[in-house]
Coordinates of C-alpha atoms and ligand atoms in Angstrom, one line a residue:
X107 CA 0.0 0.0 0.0
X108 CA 1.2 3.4 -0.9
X109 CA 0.7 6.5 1.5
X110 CA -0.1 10.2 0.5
X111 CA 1.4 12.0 3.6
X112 CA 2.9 9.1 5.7
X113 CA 6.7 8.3 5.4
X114 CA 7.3 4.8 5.7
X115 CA 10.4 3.4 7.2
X116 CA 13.3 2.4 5.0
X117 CA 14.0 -0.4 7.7
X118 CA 12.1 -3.1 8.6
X119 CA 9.0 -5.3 7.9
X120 CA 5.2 -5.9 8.4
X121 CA 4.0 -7.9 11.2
X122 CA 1.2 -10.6 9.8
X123 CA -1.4 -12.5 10.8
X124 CA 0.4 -16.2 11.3
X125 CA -2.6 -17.8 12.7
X126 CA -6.5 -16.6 11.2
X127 CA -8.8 -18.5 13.7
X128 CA -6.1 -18.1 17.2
X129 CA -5.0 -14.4 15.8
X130 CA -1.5 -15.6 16.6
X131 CA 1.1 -12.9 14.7
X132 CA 4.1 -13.5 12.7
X133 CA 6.7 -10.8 14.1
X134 CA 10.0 -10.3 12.8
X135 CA 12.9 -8.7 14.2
X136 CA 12.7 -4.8 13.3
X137 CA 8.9 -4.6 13.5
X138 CA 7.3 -1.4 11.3
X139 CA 5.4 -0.3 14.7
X140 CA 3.3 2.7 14.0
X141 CA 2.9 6.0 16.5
X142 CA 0.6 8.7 17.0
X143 CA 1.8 11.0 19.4
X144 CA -1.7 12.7 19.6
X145 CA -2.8 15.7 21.2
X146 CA -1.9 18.3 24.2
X147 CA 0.9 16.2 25.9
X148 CA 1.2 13.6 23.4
X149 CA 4.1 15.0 21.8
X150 CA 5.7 14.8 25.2
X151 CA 4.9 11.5 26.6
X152 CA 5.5 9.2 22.8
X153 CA 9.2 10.5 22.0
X154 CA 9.7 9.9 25.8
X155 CA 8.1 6.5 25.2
X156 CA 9.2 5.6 22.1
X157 CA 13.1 6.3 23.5
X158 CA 12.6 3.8 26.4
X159 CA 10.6 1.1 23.5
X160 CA 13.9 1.2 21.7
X161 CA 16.8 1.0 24.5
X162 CA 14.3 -2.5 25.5
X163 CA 14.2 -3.7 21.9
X164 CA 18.3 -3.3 21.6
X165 CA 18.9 -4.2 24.8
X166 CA 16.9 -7.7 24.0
X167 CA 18.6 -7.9 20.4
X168 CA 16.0 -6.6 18.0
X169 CA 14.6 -3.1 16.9
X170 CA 11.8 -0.9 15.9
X171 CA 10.9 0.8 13.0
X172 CA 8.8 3.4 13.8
X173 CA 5.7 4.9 11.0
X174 CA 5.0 8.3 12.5
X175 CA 0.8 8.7 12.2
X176 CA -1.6 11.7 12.3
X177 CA -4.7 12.0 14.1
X178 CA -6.5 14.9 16.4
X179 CA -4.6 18.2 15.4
X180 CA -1.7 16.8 14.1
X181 CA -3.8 15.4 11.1
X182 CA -5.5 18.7 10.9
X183 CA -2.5 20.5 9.7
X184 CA -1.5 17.8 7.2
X185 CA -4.5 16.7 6.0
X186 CA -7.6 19.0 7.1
X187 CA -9.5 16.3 9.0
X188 CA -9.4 14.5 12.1
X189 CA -8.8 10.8 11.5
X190 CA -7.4 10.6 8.0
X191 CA -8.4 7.1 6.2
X192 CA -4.6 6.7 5.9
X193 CA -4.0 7.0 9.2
X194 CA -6.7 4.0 10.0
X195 CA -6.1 2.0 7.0
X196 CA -1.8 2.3 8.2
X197 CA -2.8 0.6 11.8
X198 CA -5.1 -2.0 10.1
X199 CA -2.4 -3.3 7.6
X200 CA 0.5 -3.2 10.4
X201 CA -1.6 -4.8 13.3
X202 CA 0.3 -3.1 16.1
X203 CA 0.8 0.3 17.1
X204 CA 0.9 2.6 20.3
X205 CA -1.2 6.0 20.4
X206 CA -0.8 9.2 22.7
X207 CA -4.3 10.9 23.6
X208 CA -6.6 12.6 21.6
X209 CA -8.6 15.5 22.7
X210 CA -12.4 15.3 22.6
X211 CA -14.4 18.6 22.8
X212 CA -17.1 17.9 25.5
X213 CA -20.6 18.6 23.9
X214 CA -20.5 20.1 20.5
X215 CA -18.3 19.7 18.2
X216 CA -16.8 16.3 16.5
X217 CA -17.2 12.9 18.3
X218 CA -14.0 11.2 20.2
X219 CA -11.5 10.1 17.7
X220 CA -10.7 7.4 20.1
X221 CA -13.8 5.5 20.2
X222 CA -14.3 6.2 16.3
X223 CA -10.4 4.5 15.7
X224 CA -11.5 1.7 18.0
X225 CA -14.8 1.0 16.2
X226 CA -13.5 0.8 13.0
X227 CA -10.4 -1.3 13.8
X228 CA -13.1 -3.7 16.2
X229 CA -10.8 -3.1 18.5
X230 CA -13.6 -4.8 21.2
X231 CA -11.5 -5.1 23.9
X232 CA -9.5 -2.0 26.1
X233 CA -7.6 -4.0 28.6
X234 CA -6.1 -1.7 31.5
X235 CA -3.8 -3.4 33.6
X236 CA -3.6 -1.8 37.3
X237 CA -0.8 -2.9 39.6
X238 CA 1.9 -1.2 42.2
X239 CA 5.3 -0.1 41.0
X240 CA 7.8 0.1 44.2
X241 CA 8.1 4.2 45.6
X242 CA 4.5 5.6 43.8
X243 CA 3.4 7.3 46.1
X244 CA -0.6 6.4 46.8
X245 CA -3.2 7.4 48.6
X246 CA -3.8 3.7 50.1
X247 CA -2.4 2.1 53.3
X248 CA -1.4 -0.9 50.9
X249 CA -1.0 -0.1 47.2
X250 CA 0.9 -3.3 46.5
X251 CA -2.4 -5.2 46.9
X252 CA -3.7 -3.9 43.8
X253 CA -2.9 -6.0 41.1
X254 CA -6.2 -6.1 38.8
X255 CA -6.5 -6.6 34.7
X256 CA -9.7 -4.6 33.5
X257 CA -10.9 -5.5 30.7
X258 CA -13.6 -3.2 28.8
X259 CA -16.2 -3.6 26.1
X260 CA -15.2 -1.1 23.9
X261 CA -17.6 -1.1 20.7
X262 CA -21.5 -1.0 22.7
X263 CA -23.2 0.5 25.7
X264 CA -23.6 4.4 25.7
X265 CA -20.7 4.8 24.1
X266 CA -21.7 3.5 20.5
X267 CA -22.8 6.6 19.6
X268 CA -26.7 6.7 19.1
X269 CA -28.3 9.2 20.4
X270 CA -30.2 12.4 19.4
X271 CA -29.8 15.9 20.2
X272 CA -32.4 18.1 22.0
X273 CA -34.9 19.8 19.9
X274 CA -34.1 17.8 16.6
X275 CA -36.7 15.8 14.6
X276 CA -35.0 12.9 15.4
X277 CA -35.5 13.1 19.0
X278 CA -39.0 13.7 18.6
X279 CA -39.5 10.6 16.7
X280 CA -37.7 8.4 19.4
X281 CA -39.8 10.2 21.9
X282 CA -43.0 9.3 19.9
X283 CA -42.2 5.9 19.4
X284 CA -40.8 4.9 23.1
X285 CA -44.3 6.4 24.4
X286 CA -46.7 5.8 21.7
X287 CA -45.6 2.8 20.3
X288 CA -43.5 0.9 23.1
X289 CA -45.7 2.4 25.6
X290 CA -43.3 3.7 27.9
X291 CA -45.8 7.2 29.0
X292 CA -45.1 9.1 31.8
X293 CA -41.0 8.6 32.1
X294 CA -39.8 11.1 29.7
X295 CA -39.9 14.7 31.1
X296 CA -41.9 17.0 28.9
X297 CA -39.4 20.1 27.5
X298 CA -36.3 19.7 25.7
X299 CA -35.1 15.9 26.1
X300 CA -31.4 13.6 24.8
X301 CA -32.1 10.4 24.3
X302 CA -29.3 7.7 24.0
X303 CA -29.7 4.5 23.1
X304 CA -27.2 1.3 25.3
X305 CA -27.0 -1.7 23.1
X306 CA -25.5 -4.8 24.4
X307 CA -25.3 -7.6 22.2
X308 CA -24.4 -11.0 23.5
X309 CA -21.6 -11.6 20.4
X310 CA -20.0 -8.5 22.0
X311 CA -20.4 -9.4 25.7
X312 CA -19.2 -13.2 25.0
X313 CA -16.2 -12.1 23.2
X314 CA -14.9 -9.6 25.4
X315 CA -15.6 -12.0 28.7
X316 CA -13.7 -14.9 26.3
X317 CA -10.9 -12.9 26.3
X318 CA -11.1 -11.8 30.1
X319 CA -11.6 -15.8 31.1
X320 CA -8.7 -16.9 28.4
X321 CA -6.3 -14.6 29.9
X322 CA -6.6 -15.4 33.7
X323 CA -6.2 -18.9 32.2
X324 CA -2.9 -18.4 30.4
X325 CA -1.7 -16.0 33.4
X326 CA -2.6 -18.4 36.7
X327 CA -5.8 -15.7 37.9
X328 CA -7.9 -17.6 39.9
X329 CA -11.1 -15.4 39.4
X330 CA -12.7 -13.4 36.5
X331 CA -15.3 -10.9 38.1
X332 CA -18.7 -10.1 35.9
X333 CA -19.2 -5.8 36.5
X334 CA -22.6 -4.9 35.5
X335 CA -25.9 -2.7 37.0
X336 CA -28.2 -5.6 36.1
X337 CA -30.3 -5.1 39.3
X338 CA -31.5 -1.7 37.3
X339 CA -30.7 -2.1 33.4
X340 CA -32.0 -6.0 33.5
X341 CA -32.0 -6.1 30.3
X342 CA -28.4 -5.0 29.1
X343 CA -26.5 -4.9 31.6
X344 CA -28.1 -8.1 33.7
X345 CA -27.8 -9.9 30.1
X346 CA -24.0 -9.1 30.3
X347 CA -24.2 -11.1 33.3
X348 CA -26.6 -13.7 32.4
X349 CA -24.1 -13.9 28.7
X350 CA -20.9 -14.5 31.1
X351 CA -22.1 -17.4 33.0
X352 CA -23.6 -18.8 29.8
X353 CA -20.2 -18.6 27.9
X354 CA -18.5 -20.3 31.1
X355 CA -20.5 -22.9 31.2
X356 CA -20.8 -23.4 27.5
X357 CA -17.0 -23.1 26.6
X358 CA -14.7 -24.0 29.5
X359 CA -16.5 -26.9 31.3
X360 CA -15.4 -27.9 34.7
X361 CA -12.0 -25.4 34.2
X362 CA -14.0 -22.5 35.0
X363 CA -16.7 -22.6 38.6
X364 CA -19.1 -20.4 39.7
X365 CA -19.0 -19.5 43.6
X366 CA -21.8 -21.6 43.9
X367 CA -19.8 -24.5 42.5
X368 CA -16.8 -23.6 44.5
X369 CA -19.0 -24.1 47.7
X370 CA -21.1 -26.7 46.9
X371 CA -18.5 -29.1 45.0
X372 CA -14.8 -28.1 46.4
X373 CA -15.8 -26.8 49.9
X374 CA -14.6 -23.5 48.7
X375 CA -10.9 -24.9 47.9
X376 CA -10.2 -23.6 44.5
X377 CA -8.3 -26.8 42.7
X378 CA -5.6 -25.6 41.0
X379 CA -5.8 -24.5 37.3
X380 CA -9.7 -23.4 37.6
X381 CA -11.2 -20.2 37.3
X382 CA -13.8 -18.7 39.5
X383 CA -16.7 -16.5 37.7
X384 CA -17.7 -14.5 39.9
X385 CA -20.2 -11.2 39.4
X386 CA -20.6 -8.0 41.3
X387 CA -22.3 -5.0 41.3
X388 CA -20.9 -1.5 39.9
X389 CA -21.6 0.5 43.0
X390 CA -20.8 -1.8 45.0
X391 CA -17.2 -3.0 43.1
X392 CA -16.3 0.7 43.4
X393 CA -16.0 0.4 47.2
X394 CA -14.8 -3.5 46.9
X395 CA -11.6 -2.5 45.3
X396 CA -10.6 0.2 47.6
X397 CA -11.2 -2.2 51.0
X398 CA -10.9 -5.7 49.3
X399 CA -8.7 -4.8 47.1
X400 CA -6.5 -8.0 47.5
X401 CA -9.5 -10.3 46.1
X402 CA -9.9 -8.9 42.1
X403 CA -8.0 -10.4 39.5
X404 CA -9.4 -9.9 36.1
X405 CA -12.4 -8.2 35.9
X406 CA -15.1 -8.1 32.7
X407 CA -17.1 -5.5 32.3
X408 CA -18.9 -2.9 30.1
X409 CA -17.9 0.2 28.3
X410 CA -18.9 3.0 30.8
X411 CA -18.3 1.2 34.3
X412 CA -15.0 0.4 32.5
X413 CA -14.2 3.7 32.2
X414 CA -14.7 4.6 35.4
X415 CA -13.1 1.7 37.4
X416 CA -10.4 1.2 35.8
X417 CA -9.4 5.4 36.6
X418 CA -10.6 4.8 39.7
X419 CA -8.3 1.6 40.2
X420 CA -5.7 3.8 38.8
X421 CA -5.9 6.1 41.3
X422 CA -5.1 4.2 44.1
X423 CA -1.4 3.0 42.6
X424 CA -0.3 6.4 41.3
X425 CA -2.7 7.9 39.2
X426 CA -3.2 9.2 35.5
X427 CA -0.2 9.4 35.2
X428 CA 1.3 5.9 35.7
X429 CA -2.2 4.1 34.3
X430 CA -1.2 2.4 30.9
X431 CA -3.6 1.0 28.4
X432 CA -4.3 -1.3 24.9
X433 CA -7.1 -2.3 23.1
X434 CA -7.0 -5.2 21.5
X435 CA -9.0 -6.8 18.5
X436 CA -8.5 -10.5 16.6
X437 CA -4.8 -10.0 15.6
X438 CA -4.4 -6.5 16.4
X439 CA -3.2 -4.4 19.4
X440 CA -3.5 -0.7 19.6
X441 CA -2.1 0.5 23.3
X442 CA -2.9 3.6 24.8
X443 CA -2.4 5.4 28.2
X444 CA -5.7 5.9 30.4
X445 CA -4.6 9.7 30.3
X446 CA -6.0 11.7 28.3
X447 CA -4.1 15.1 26.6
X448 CA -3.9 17.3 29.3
X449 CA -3.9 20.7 27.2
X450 CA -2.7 22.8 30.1
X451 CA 1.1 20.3 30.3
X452 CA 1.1 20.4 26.4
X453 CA 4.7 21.3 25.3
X454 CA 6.2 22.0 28.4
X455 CA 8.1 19.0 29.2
X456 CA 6.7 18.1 32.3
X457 CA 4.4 15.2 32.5
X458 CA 4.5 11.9 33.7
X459 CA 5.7 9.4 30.5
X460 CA 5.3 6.5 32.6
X461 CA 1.9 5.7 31.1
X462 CA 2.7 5.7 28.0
X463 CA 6.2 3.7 28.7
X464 CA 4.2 1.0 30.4
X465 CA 1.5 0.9 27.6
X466 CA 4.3 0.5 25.1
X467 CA 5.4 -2.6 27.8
X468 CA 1.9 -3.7 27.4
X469 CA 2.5 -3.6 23.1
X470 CA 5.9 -5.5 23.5
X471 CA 4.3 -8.3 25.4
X472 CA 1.6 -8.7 22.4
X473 CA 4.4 -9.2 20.3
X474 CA 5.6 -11.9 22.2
X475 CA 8.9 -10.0 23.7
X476 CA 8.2 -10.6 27.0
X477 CA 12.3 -10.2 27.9
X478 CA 11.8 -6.6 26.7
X479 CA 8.6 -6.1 27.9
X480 CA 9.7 -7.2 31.8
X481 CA 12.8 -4.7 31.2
X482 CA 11.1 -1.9 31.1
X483 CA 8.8 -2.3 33.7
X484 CA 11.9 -3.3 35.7
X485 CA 13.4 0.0 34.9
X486 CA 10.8 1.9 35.3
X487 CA 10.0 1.1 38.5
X488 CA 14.0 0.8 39.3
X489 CA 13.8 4.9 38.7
X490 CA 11.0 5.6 40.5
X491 CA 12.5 4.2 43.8
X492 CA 15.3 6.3 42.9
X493 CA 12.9 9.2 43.9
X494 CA 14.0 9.9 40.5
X495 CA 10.1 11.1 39.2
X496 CA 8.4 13.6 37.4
X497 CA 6.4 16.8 39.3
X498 CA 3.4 14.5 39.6
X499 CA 5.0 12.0 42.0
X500 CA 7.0 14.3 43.6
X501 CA 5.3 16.2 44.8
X502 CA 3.8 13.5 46.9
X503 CA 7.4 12.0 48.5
X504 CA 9.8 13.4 50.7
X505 CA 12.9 14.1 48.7
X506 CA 13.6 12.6 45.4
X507 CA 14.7 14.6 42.3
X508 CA 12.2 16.0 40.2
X509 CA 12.6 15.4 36.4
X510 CA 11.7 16.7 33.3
X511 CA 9.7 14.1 30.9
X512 CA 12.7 13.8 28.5
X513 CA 15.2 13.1 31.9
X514 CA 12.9 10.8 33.2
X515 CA 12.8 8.9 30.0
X516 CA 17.0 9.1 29.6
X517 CA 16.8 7.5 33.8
X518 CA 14.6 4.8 32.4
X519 CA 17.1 3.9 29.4
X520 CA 20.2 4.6 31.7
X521 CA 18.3 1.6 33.8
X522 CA 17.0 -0.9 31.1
X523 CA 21.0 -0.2 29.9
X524 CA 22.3 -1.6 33.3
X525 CA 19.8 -3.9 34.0
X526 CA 20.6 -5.8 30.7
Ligands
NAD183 P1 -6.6 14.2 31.3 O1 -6.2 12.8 31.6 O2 -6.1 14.8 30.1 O3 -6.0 15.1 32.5 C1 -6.5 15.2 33.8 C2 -5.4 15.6 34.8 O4 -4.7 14.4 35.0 C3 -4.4 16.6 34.2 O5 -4.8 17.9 34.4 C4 -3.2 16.2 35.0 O6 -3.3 16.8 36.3 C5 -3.3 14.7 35.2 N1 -2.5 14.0 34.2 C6 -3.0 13.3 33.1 N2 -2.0 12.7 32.4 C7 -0.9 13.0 33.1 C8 0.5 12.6 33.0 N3 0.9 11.9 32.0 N4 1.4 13.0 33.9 C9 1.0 13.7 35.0 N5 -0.3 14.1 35.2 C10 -1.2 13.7 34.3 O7 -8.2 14.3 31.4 P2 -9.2 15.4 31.0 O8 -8.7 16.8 31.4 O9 -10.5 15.0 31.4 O10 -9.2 15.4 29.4 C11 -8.5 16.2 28.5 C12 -8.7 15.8 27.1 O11 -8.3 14.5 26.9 C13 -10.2 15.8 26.7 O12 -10.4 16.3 25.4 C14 -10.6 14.3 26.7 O13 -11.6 14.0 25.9 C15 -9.3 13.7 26.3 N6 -9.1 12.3 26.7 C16 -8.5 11.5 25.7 C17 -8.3 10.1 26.1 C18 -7.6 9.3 25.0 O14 -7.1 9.8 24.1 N7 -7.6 7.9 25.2 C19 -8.6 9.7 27.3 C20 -9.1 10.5 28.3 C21 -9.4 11.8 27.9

């Protein structure tokens, strides 16, 4: 394929699909990998990141060639839109790529370029990965028991995008037809009314709790926990439920248990190698993981309460600005910090790139260089108990040396250099 605007690297190859039904990639040794710094801070945080991705890919004998991309208002400049079709088509023929944030204005204006990239790459599943790193400071008595793997429906819910403005025909119509024709009288509000709609499919529920159960599987998690509001929304988000225990039972046989079965059949005495399904209710997980926080593994769960777990699980090892990110679709990886662009930190070489380091850790694990991907969490978390941290940590611990986001990111290679 031949690009308009993109330069594509001299050096290296495609990654490909090596497996159609697992997924499975074929990766060679200098990877094309490309990299949208984004918006606000993204040009801060992905050359920090993408300097730390390469001392890990040479310290572990291989290399990456990066395809700089456009999106947000990069892609404005070069090409007068948003999300140019080259820039999607680039991340669809080369599988894996990393992204900075892109801005989103609230209200008016265009919708998020983020859940538009993620639809049309059916990238279903943004997995956020929370867990301790030695010297964050956090606001918990015990950070280190937070070690969770979120992992969030990304194409459905509220977030798919249908819903009609106030005072438009459109609206009207819905209105109409939810109270004339569905009979639903007496709920809507008269005066100027939204109206979303929350789909939740069960294709899109059973994949994304496949991949949730598969992965505590492959990684030794005893449970998989089932998110939802289903005592209220019994029909989408209780089906999410209903979908999970379904697929369980369907696909994974006496390997995965319900805590019913765990009582009733092992005495509550997990036997080794199974998988406890367990569910739990939004409101209620929100306050689990702050004073149970030890007992949540892998969690599956819709877009929305995704959203706002996994930032509030972030909080509690070291905020926005250690929380890394990837969504992932059949074959394809596309990671992300939580963070999002920060306008006020844009360009001054301050932020936190540890998000965006450790979603770049999160890429090199897809691609199978787990060596690499180890090293730089290693390192990172070797610099931070340095007290060698940007303003974000350090202002929360006594001494330490504060660091720009292009010094923190030389500490971090200086490490992965003698940790090698
Ligand atoms: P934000 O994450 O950009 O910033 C909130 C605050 O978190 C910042 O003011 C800063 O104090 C802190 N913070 C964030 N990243 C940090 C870092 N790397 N180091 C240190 N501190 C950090 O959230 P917001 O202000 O709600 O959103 C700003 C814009 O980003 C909006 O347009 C929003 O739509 C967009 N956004 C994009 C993504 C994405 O691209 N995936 C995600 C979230 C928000």
């Amino acid at each position: 394929m031949s690009y308009d605007q993109i330069d594509v690297p001299e050096a290296g190859e495609k990654i490909t699909l090596a497996d159609e039904e697992t997924g499975e990639l074929n990766v060679p040794e200098t990877p094309i990998i490309p990299i949208i710094y984004g918006d606000g801070i993204g040009s801060d945080v992905g050359p920090a990141a993408q300097k730390v991705l390469d001392a890990a890919a040479e310290a572990t004998g291989r290399s990456i060639a990066w395809m700089r991309l456009y999106a947000g208002g990069s892609a404005r400049e070069k090409y007068d839109e948003n999300l140019p079709q080259e820039t999607v088509d680039a991340i669809r023929e080369h599988r894996v790529a990393i992204k900075g944030p892109l801005t989103t204005p609230v209200g008016s204006g265009f919708r998020s370029l983020n859940v538009a990239l993620r639809k049309k790459l059916d990238l279903y599943a943004n997995v956020r990965p929370t867990y301790h790193l030695e010297g964050v400071p956090s606001p918990v008595k015990n950070p280190s028991a937070m070690d969770m793997v979120t992992f969030r429906e990304n194409t459905e819910d509220v977030y798919a995008g249908i819903e009609w403005e106030a005072g438009t025909d459109e609206v009207q119509q819905v209105k109409e037809f939810v109270e004339d024709e569905m009979g639903a009288t007496g709920v809507i509000h008269d005066g100027p009314v939204g109206i979303g709609i929350k789909p939740i499919t069960e294709f899109g529920s059973k994949r994304l709790i496949r991949e949730a159960i598969n992965y505590a599987i492959a990684n030794g998690r005893p449970t998989v926990t089932l998110v939802h509001k289903g005592n209220i929304m019994k029909f989408t988000e209780g089906a999410f439920r209903d979908w999970g225990y379904e697929l369980a039972e369907e696909e994974y046989g006496d390997n995965v248990l319900t805590e019913d079965e765990l009582w009733e059949e092992h005495d509550g005495e997990q036997p080794e190698g199974t998988v406890v399904v367990q569910d739990r209710i939004a409101d209620n997980m929100l306050q689990q993981i702050l004073t149970r926080t030890d007992q949540y593994d892998v969690i599956a769960t819709m877009n929305l309460n995704g959203d706002y777990m996994s930032d509030a699980a972030g909080a509690q090892i070291g905020g926005l600005g250690i929380a890394p990110g990837a969504n992932y679709g059949h074959g394809r990886c596309l990671a992300e910090p939580v963070h999002g662009s920060a306008p006020k930190y844009a360009g001054e070489n301050k932020v936190n790139p540890t998000a965006m380091i450790l979603s770049g850790r999160e890429m090199l694990d897809y691609l199978g260089w787990d060596d690499a991907a180890e090293l730089v969490r290693d390192a990172v978390e070797t610099t931070i108990s340095e007290g060698n941290v940007t303003y974000d940590l350090h202002r929360q611990i006594e001494g330490g040396t504060k660091l720009a986001t292009t010094e923190f990111a030389e500490a971090v290679v200086e490490n992965i250099e003698q940790l090698s």
